[in-house]
CSV table of C-alpha atoms and ligand atoms in Angstrom, one decimal:
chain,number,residue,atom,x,y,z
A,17,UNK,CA,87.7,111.3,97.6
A,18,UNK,CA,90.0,110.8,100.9
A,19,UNK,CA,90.1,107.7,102.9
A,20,UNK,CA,88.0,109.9,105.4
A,21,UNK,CA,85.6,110.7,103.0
A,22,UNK,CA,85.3,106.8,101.8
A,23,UNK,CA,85.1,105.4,105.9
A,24,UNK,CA,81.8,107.7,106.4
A,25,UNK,CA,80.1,105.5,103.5
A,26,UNK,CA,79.8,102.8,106.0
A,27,UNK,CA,78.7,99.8,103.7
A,28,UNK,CA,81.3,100.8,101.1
A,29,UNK,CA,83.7,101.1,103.5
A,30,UNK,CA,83.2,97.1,104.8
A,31,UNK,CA,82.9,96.4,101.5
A,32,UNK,CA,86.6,97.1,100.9
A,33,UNK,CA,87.6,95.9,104.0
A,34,UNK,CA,86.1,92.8,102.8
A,35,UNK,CA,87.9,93.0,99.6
A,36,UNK,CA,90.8,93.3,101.4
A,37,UNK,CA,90.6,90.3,102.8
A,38,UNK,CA,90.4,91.7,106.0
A,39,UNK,CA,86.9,91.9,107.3
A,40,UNK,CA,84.3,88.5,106.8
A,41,UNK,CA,81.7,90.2,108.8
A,42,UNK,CA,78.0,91.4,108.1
A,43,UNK,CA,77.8,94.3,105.5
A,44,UNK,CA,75.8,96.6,108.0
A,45,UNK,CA,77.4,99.7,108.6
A,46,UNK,CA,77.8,98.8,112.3
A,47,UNK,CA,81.1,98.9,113.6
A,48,UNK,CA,81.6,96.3,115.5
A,49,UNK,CA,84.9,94.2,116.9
A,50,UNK,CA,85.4,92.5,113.8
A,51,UNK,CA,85.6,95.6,111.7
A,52,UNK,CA,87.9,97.1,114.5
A,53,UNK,CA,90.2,94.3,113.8
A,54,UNK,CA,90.2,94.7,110.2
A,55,UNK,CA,91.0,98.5,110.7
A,56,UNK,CA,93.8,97.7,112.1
A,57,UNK,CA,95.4,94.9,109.9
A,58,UNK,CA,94.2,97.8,107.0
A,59,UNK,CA,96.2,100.5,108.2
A,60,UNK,CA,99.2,98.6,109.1
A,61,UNK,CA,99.0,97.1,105.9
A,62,UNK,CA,99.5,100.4,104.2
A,63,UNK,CA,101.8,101.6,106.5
A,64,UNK,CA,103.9,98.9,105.7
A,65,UNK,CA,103.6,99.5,102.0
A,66,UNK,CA,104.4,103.3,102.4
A,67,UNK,CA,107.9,102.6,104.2
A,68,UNK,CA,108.7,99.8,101.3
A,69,UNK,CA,108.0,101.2,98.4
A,70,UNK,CA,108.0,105.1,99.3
A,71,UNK,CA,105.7,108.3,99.9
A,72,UNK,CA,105.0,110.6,97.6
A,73,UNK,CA,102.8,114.5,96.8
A,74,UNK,CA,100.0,114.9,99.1
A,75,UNK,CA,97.5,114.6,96.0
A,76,UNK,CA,98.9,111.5,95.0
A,77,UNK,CA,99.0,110.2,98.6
A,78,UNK,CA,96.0,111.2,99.3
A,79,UNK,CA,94.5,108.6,96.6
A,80,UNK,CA,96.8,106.0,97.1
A,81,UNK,CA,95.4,105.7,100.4
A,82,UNK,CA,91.7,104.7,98.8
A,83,UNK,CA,92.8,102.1,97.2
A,84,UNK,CA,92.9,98.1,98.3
A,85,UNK,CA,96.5,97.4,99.7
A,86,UNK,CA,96.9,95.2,96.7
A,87,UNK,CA,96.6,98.0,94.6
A,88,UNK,CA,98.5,100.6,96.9
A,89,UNK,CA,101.1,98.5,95.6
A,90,UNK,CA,100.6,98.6,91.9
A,91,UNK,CA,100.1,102.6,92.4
A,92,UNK,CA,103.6,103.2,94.4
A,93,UNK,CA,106.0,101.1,92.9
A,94,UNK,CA,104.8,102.6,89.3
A,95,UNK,CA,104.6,106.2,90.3
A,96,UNK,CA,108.2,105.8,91.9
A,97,UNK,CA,109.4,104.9,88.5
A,98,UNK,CA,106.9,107.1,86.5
A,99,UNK,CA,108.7,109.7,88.9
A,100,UNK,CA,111.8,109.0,87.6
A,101,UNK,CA,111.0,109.4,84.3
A,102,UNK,CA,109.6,112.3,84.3
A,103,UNK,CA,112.4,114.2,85.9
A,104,UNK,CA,113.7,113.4,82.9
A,105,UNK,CA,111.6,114.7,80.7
A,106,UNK,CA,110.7,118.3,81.9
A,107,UNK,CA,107.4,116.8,83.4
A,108,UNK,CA,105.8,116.1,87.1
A,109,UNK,CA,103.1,112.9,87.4
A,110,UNK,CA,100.2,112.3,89.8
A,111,UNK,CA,97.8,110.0,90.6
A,112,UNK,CA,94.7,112.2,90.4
A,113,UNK,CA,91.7,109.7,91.1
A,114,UNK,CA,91.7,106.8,93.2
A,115,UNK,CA,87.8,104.7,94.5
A,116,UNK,CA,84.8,106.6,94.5
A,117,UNK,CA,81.9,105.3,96.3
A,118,UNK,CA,78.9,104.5,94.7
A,119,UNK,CA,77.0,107.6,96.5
A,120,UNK,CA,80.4,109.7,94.8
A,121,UNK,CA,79.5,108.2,91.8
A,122,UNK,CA,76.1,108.7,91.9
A,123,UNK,CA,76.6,112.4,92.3
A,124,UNK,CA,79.0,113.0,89.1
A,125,UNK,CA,76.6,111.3,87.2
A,126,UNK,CA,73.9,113.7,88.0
A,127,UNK,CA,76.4,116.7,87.3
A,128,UNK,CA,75.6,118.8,84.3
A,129,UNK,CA,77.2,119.5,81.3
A,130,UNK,CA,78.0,115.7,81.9
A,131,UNK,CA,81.3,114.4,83.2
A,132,UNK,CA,80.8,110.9,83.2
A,133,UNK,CA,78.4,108.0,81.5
A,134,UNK,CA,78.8,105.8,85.0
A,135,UNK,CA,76.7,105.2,87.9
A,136,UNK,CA,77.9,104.1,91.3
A,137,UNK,CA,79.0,100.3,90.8
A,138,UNK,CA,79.1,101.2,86.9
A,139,UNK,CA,83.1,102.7,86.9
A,140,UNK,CA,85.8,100.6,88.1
A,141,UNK,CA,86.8,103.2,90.2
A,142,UNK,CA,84.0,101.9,92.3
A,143,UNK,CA,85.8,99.4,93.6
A,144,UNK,CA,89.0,100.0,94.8
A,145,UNK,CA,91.0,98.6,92.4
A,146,UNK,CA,91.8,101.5,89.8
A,147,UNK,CA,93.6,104.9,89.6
A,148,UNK,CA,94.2,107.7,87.1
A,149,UNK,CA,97.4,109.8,86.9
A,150,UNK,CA,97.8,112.9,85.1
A,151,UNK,CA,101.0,115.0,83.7
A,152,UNK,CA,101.8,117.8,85.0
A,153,UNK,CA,104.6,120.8,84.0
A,154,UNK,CA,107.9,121.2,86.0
A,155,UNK,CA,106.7,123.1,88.4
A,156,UNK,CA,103.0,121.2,89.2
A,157,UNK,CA,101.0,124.1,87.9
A,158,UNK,CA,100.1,123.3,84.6
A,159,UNK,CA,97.8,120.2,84.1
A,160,UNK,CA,98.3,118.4,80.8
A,161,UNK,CA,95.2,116.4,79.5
A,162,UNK,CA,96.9,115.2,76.8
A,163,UNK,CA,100.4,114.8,76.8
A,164,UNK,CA,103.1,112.3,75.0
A,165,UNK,CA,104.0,111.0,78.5
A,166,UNK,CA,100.5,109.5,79.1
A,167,UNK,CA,101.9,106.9,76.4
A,168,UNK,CA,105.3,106.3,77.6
A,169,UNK,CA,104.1,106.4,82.0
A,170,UNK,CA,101.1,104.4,80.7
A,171,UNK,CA,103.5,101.3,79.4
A,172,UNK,CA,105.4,101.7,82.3
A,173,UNK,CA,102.6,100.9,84.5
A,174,UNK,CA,101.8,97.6,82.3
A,175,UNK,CA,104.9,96.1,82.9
A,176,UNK,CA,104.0,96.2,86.9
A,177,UNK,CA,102.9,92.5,87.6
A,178,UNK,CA,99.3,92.3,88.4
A,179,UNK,CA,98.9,95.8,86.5
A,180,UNK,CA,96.5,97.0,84.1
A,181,UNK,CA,96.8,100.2,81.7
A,182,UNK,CA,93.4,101.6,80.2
A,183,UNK,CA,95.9,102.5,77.2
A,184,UNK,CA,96.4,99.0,76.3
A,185,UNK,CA,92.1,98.0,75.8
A,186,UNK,CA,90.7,96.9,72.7
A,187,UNK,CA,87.5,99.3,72.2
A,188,UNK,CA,88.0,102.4,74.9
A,189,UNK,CA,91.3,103.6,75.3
A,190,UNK,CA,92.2,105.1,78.8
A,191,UNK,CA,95.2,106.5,79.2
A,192,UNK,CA,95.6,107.8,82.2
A,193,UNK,CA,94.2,104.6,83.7
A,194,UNK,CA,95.6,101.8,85.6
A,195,UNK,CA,94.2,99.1,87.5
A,196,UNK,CA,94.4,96.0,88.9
A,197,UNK,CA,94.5,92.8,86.5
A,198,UNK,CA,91.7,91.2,88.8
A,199,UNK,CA,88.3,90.9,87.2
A,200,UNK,CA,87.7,90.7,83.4
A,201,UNK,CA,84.4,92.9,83.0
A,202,UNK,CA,83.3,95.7,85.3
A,203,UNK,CA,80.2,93.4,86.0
A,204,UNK,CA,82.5,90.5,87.3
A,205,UNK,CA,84.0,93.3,89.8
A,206,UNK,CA,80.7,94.3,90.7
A,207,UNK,CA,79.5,91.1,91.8
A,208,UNK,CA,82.1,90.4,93.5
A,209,UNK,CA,82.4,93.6,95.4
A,210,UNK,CA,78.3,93.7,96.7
A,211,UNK,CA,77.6,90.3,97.5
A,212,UNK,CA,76.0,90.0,100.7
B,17,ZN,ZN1,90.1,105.7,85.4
């Protein structure tokens, strides 16, 4: 999903102004002066983060920007390093996945042959907090689902304080996933993220 895509889910879209810190109004879809407000300490906020710490690929940038600023940050300063690296090493990285809403959700769920075990509010790309990355060949066109560099850009990211790799759990491993060291169960997120 695109930013755009994310504001037109009203409530979801509070909701992570909210998270941000930004917005302590009513979760109403109405957009009102206090959302306005918020809107505007939002986008300057990742404005600010885009001229500090760099821009990158549209496809990249284009998830980036549906994240929570907190994790804007996480996402930028490790994919200017995973960058680096992979010059390096005859590969190109992405971030391919940023937040779904829960209606997003909702609708991969119900998408057969199956794709994913989640419901909205079930992933903890449901909340603004997580990305994936995938590797790529030289030259971008050649998606790699499995890859040696998942590994090595995954470690990279867990050295990023506040960071979390997917590579690094106990029972599921997720490589290409990183997210914010915030919440310790996808539960705790979820409560957080739809109180009223
Ligand atoms: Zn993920």
């Amino acid at each position: 999903m695109n930013i755009g895509e994310i504001k037109k889910d009203r409530k979801f879209w509070q909701r992570m102004l909210r998270e941000a810190g930004f917005y302590d109004g009513a979760i109403d879809g109405i957009r009102g002066p206090k959302q306005r407000t918020a809107e505007t300490k939002w986008e300057a906020a990742c404005l600010g983060l885009a001229q500090l710490h760099g821009t990158f690929d549209q496809r990249s940038e284009e998830n980036i920007l549906t994240l929570l600023p907190n994790a804007q940050k996480v996402a930028r300063q490790w994919l200017a390093a995973a960058r680096k690296m992979a010059a390096g090493m005859g590969v190109q990285v992405k971030i391919i996945c940023g937040t779904r809403s829960y209606a997003e959700q909702d609708r991969l769920y119900a998408k057969r042959p199956r794709v994913t075990n989640a419901r909205g509010g079930q992933s903890w790309h449901n909340f603004g907090l997580a990305f994936d990355f995938g590797v790529f060949s030289a030259d971008g066109k050649e998606y790699y689902d499995e890859h040696k560099c998942y590994k090595i850009f995954g470690q990279k990211a867990a050295e990023i304080e506040g960071a979390e790799w997917g590579g690094a759990w106990k029972s599921f491993k997720d490589e290409p996933h990183v997210q914010m060291r915030r919440f310790s169960s996808i539960k705790e997120a979820r409560a957080e993220f739809e109180r009223s």
